[in-house]
Amino acid sequence: MSPIEKPLLKPWQIKLHEVIFEADTQTGKFFDVALLIAIVASVAAVMLESVASIDAKYHDFLRITEWFFTVIFTLEYIARIISTKKPMTYILSFYGLIDLLSIVPTYLS
């Protein structure tokens, strides 16, 4: 493959790209809504974990919830990378960096 050629995406990568990056399809809209719900639920869990009395009572549940969402967001990040023709362009983009920064803290803790 010459440096000028763009790598061709496989049919499943094209479908994945359509679902993730194009909100004008029914599955794209569903993906966006599900992702927004997951983000809100994740933020709520982290907020609840920051309240000492709630954390004392539900620490294990909140920790499991945090890891659950981290795995979901990690899979979403990987799906975005593998469904683009130029993965490094996405990884180094504003949204790619935000996605990465949203999952790294859990893995570092």
JSON list of C-alpha atoms in Angstrom, two decimals:
[
{"chain": "A", "resi": 1, "resn": "MET", "atom": "CA", "xyz": [0.00, 0.00, 0.00]},
{"chain": "A", "resi": 2, "resn": "SER", "atom": "CA", "xyz": [1.43, 3.37, -0.93]},
{"chain": "A", "resi": 3, "resn": "PRO", "atom": "CA", "xyz": [1.53, 6.19, 1.65]},
{"chain": "A", "resi": 4, "resn": "ILE", "atom": "CA", "xyz": [-1.10, 8.12, -0.29]},
{"chain": "A", "resi": 5, "resn": "GLU", "atom": "CA", "xyz": [-3.67, 5.31, -0.27]},
{"chain": "A", "resi": 6, "resn": "LYS", "atom": "CA", "xyz": [-6.24, 5.30, 2.48]},
{"chain": "A", "resi": 7, "resn": "PRO", "atom": "CA", "xyz": [-6.81, 1.95, 4.15]},
{"chain": "A", "resi": 8, "resn": "LEU", "atom": "CA", "xyz": [-10.12, 0.43, 3.17]},
{"chain": "A", "resi": 9, "resn": "LEU", "atom": "CA", "xyz": [-12.56, -0.33, 5.94]},
{"chain": "A", "resi": 10, "resn": "LYS", "atom": "CA", "xyz": [-14.18, -3.72, 6.12]},
{"chain": "A", "resi": 11, "resn": "PRO", "atom": "CA", "xyz": [-18.01, -3.83, 5.88]},
{"chain": "A", "resi": 12, "resn": "TRP", "atom": "CA", "xyz": [-18.40, -4.30, 9.65]},
{"chain": "A", "resi": 13, "resn": "GLN", "atom": "CA", "xyz": [-16.14, -1.27, 10.26]},
{"chain": "A", "resi": 14, "resn": "ILE", "atom": "CA", "xyz": [-18.24, 0.83, 7.89]},
{"chain": "A", "resi": 15, "resn": "LYS", "atom": "CA", "xyz": [-21.43, -0.22, 9.72]},
{"chain": "A", "resi": 16, "resn": "LEU", "atom": "CA", "xyz": [-19.80, 0.51, 13.08]},
{"chain": "A", "resi": 17, "resn": "HIS", "atom": "CA", "xyz": [-18.69, 3.94, 11.83]},
{"chain": "A", "resi": 18, "resn": "GLU", "atom": "CA", "xyz": [-22.22, 4.65, 10.66]},
{"chain": "A", "resi": 19, "resn": "VAL", "atom": "CA", "xyz": [-23.67, 3.77, 14.08]},
{"chain": "A", "resi": 20, "resn": "ILE", "atom": "CA", "xyz": [-21.07, 5.68, 16.09]},
{"chain": "A", "resi": 21, "resn": "PHE", "atom": "CA", "xyz": [-20.45, 8.78, 14.00]},
{"chain": "A", "resi": 22, "resn": "GLU", "atom": "CA", "xyz": [-23.71, 9.35, 12.12]},
{"chain": "A", "resi": 23, "resn": "ALA", "atom": "CA", "xyz": [-26.62, 10.42, 14.30]},
{"chain": "A", "resi": 24, "resn": "ASP", "atom": "CA", "xyz": [-29.09, 10.59, 11.41]},
{"chain": "A", "resi": 25, "resn": "THR", "atom": "CA", "xyz": [-29.70, 6.83, 11.42]},
{"chain": "A", "resi": 26, "resn": "GLN", "atom": "CA", "xyz": [-32.01, 5.05, 13.86]},
{"chain": "A", "resi": 27, "resn": "THR", "atom": "CA", "xyz": [-29.15, 2.99, 15.29]},
{"chain": "A", "resi": 28, "resn": "GLY", "atom": "CA", "xyz": [-26.95, 6.09, 15.43]},
{"chain": "A", "resi": 29, "resn": "LYS", "atom": "CA", "xyz": [-29.60, 7.95, 17.43]},
{"chain": "A", "resi": 30, "resn": "PHE", "atom": "CA", "xyz": [-30.02, 4.97, 19.75]},
{"chain": "A", "resi": 31, "resn": "PHE", "atom": "CA", "xyz": [-26.24, 4.80, 20.26]},
{"chain": "A", "resi": 32, "resn": "ASP", "atom": "CA", "xyz": [-26.06, 8.52, 21.07]},
{"chain": "A", "resi": 33, "resn": "VAL", "atom": "CA", "xyz": [-28.94, 8.34, 23.56]},
{"chain": "A", "resi": 34, "resn": "ALA", "atom": "CA", "xyz": [-27.53, 5.22, 25.23]},
{"chain": "A", "resi": 35, "resn": "LEU", "atom": "CA", "xyz": [-24.11, 6.88, 25.47]},
{"chain": "A", "resi": 36, "resn": "LEU", "atom": "CA", "xyz": [-25.60, 10.03, 27.01]},
{"chain": "A", "resi": 37, "resn": "ILE", "atom": "CA", "xyz": [-27.50, 7.96, 29.57]},
{"chain": "A", "resi": 38, "resn": "ALA", "atom": "CA", "xyz": [-24.30, 6.09, 30.43]},
{"chain": "A", "resi": 39, "resn": "ILE", "atom": "CA", "xyz": [-22.39, 9.36, 30.84]},
{"chain": "A", "resi": 40, "resn": "VAL", "atom": "CA", "xyz": [-25.03, 10.83, 33.15]},
{"chain": "A", "resi": 41, "resn": "ALA", "atom": "CA", "xyz": [-25.24, 7.62, 35.19]},
{"chain": "A", "resi": 42, "resn": "SER", "atom": "CA", "xyz": [-21.44, 7.47, 35.45]},
{"chain": "A", "resi": 43, "resn": "VAL", "atom": "CA", "xyz": [-21.21, 11.07, 36.63]},
{"chain": "A", "resi": 44, "resn": "ALA", "atom": "CA", "xyz": [-24.00, 10.42, 39.16]},
{"chain": "A", "resi": 45, "resn": "ALA", "atom": "CA", "xyz": [-22.14, 7.38, 40.52]},
{"chain": "A", "resi": 46, "resn": "VAL", "atom": "CA", "xyz": [-18.90, 9.36, 40.89]},
{"chain": "A", "resi": 47, "resn": "MET", "atom": "CA", "xyz": [-20.79, 12.17, 42.63]},
{"chain": "A", "resi": 48, "resn": "LEU", "atom": "CA", "xyz": [-22.44, 9.73, 45.04]},
{"chain": "A", "resi": 49, "resn": "GLU", "atom": "CA", "xyz": [-19.06, 8.16, 45.75]},
{"chain": "A", "resi": 50, "resn": "SER", "atom": "CA", "xyz": [-17.74, 11.58, 46.78]},
{"chain": "A", "resi": 51, "resn": "VAL", "atom": "CA", "xyz": [-20.33, 11.84, 49.58]},
{"chain": "A", "resi": 52, "resn": "ALA", "atom": "CA", "xyz": [-18.73, 10.13, 52.60]},
{"chain": "A", "resi": 53, "resn": "SER", "atom": "CA", "xyz": [-21.95, 8.82, 54.16]},
{"chain": "A", "resi": 54, "resn": "ILE", "atom": "CA", "xyz": [-23.17, 7.32, 50.88]},
{"chain": "A", "resi": 55, "resn": "ASP", "atom": "CA", "xyz": [-19.75, 5.93, 50.00]},
{"chain": "A", "resi": 56, "resn": "ALA", "atom": "CA", "xyz": [-19.47, 4.28, 53.42]},
{"chain": "A", "resi": 57, "resn": "LYS", "atom": "CA", "xyz": [-22.72, 2.43, 52.83]},
{"chain": "A", "resi": 58, "resn": "TYR", "atom": "CA", "xyz": [-22.46, 1.66, 49.10]},
{"chain": "A", "resi": 59, "resn": "HIS", "atom": "CA", "xyz": [-18.71, 1.70, 48.42]},
{"chain": "A", "resi": 60, "resn": "ASP", "atom": "CA", "xyz": [-18.51, -1.72, 46.77]},
{"chain": "A", "resi": 61, "resn": "PHE", "atom": "CA", "xyz": [-21.55, -1.09, 44.57]},
{"chain": "A", "resi": 62, "resn": "LEU", "atom": "CA", "xyz": [-20.27, 2.33, 43.51]},
{"chain": "A", "resi": 63, "resn": "ARG", "atom": "CA", "xyz": [-16.81, 0.95, 42.75]},
{"chain": "A", "resi": 64, "resn": "ILE", "atom": "CA", "xyz": [-18.29, -1.84, 40.62]},
{"chain": "A", "resi": 65, "resn": "THR", "atom": "CA", "xyz": [-20.48, 0.73, 38.86]},
{"chain": "A", "resi": 66, "resn": "GLU", "atom": "CA", "xyz": [-17.45, 2.91, 38.15]},
{"chain": "A", "resi": 67, "resn": "TRP", "atom": "CA", "xyz": [-15.58, -0.04, 36.63]},
{"chain": "A", "resi": 68, "resn": "PHE", "atom": "CA", "xyz": [-18.66, -1.08, 34.63]},
{"chain": "A", "resi": 69, "resn": "PHE", "atom": "CA", "xyz": [-18.85, 2.34, 32.99]},
{"chain": "A", "resi": 70, "resn": "THR", "atom": "CA", "xyz": [-15.09, 2.48, 32.47]},
{"chain": "A", "resi": 71, "resn": "VAL", "atom": "CA", "xyz": [-15.26, -0.80, 30.54]},
{"chain": "A", "resi": 72, "resn": "ILE", "atom": "CA", "xyz": [-18.21, 0.49, 28.50]},
{"chain": "A", "resi": 73, "resn": "PHE", "atom": "CA", "xyz": [-16.39, 3.75, 27.69]},
{"chain": "A", "resi": 74, "resn": "THR", "atom": "CA", "xyz": [-13.20, 1.84, 26.87]},
{"chain": "A", "resi": 75, "resn": "LEU", "atom": "CA", "xyz": [-15.08, -0.36, 24.40]},
{"chain": "A", "resi": 76, "resn": "GLU", "atom": "CA", "xyz": [-16.67, 2.74, 22.88]},
{"chain": "A", "resi": 77, "resn": "TYR", "atom": "CA", "xyz": [-13.23, 4.38, 22.54]},
{"chain": "A", "resi": 78, "resn": "ILE", "atom": "CA", "xyz": [-11.78, 1.28, 20.87]},
{"chain": "A", "resi": 79, "resn": "ALA", "atom": "CA", "xyz": [-14.82, 1.05, 18.56]},
{"chain": "A", "resi": 80, "resn": "ARG", "atom": "CA", "xyz": [-14.29, 4.66, 17.49]},
{"chain": "A", "resi": 81, "resn": "ILE", "atom": "CA", "xyz": [-10.63, 3.99, 16.75]},
{"chain": "A", "resi": 82, "resn": "ILE", "atom": "CA", "xyz": [-11.19, 0.85, 14.70]},
{"chain": "A", "resi": 83, "resn": "SER", "atom": "CA", "xyz": [-14.07, 2.33, 12.70]},
{"chain": "A", "resi": 84, "resn": "THR", "atom": "CA", "xyz": [-12.11, 5.24, 11.23]},
{"chain": "A", "resi": 85, "resn": "LYS", "atom": "CA", "xyz": [-9.85, 5.31, 8.19]},
{"chain": "A", "resi": 86, "resn": "LYS", "atom": "CA", "xyz": [-7.25, 7.34, 10.09]},
{"chain": "A", "resi": 87, "resn": "PRO", "atom": "CA", "xyz": [-7.18, 6.12, 13.70]},
{"chain": "A", "resi": 88, "resn": "MET", "atom": "CA", "xyz": [-4.41, 8.52, 14.77]},
{"chain": "A", "resi": 89, "resn": "THR", "atom": "CA", "xyz": [-6.45, 11.47, 13.55]},
{"chain": "A", "resi": 90, "resn": "TYR", "atom": "CA", "xyz": [-9.26, 10.44, 15.91]},
{"chain": "A", "resi": 91, "resn": "ILE", "atom": "CA", "xyz": [-6.92, 9.58, 18.80]},
{"chain": "A", "resi": 92, "resn": "LEU", "atom": "CA", "xyz": [-5.24, 13.00, 18.62]},
{"chain": "A", "resi": 93, "resn": "SER", "atom": "CA", "xyz": [-8.49, 14.91, 18.03]},
{"chain": "A", "resi": 94, "resn": "PHE", "atom": "CA", "xyz": [-10.17, 16.92, 20.78]},
{"chain": "A", "resi": 95, "resn": "TYR", "atom": "CA", "xyz": [-12.89, 14.30, 21.27]},
{"chain": "A", "resi": 96, "resn": "GLY", "atom": "CA", "xyz": [-10.43, 11.42, 21.09]},
{"chain": "A", "resi": 97, "resn": "LEU", "atom": "CA", "xyz": [-8.32, 12.99, 23.84]},
{"chain": "A", "resi": 98, "resn": "ILE", "atom": "CA", "xyz": [-11.42, 13.68, 25.96]},
{"chain": "A", "resi": 99, "resn": "ASP", "atom": "CA", "xyz": [-12.50, 10.04, 25.56]},
{"chain": "A", "resi": 100, "resn": "LEU", "atom": "CA", "xyz": [-9.05, 8.85, 26.59]},
{"chain": "A", "resi": 101, "resn": "LEU", "atom": "CA", "xyz": [-8.86, 11.22, 29.56]},
{"chain": "A", "resi": 102, "resn": "SER", "atom": "CA", "xyz": [-12.27, 10.02, 30.76]},
{"chain": "A", "resi": 103, "resn": "ILE", "atom": "CA", "xyz": [-11.12, 6.42, 31.15]},
{"chain": "A", "resi": 104, "resn": "VAL", "atom": "CA", "xyz": [-7.47, 6.75, 32.23]},
{"chain": "A", "resi": 105, "resn": "PRO", "atom": "CA", "xyz": [-8.11, 7.83, 35.87]},
{"chain": "A", "resi": 106, "resn": "THR", "atom": "CA", "xyz": [-9.95, 4.61, 36.74]},
{"chain": "A", "resi": 107, "resn": "TYR", "atom": "CA", "xyz": [-7.15, 2.49, 35.32]},
{"chain": "A", "resi": 108, "resn": "LEU", "atom": "CA", "xyz": [-4.57, 4.53, 37.23]},
{"chain": "A", "resi": 109, "resn": "SER", "atom": "CA", "xyz": [-6.42, 4.28, 40.55]}
]
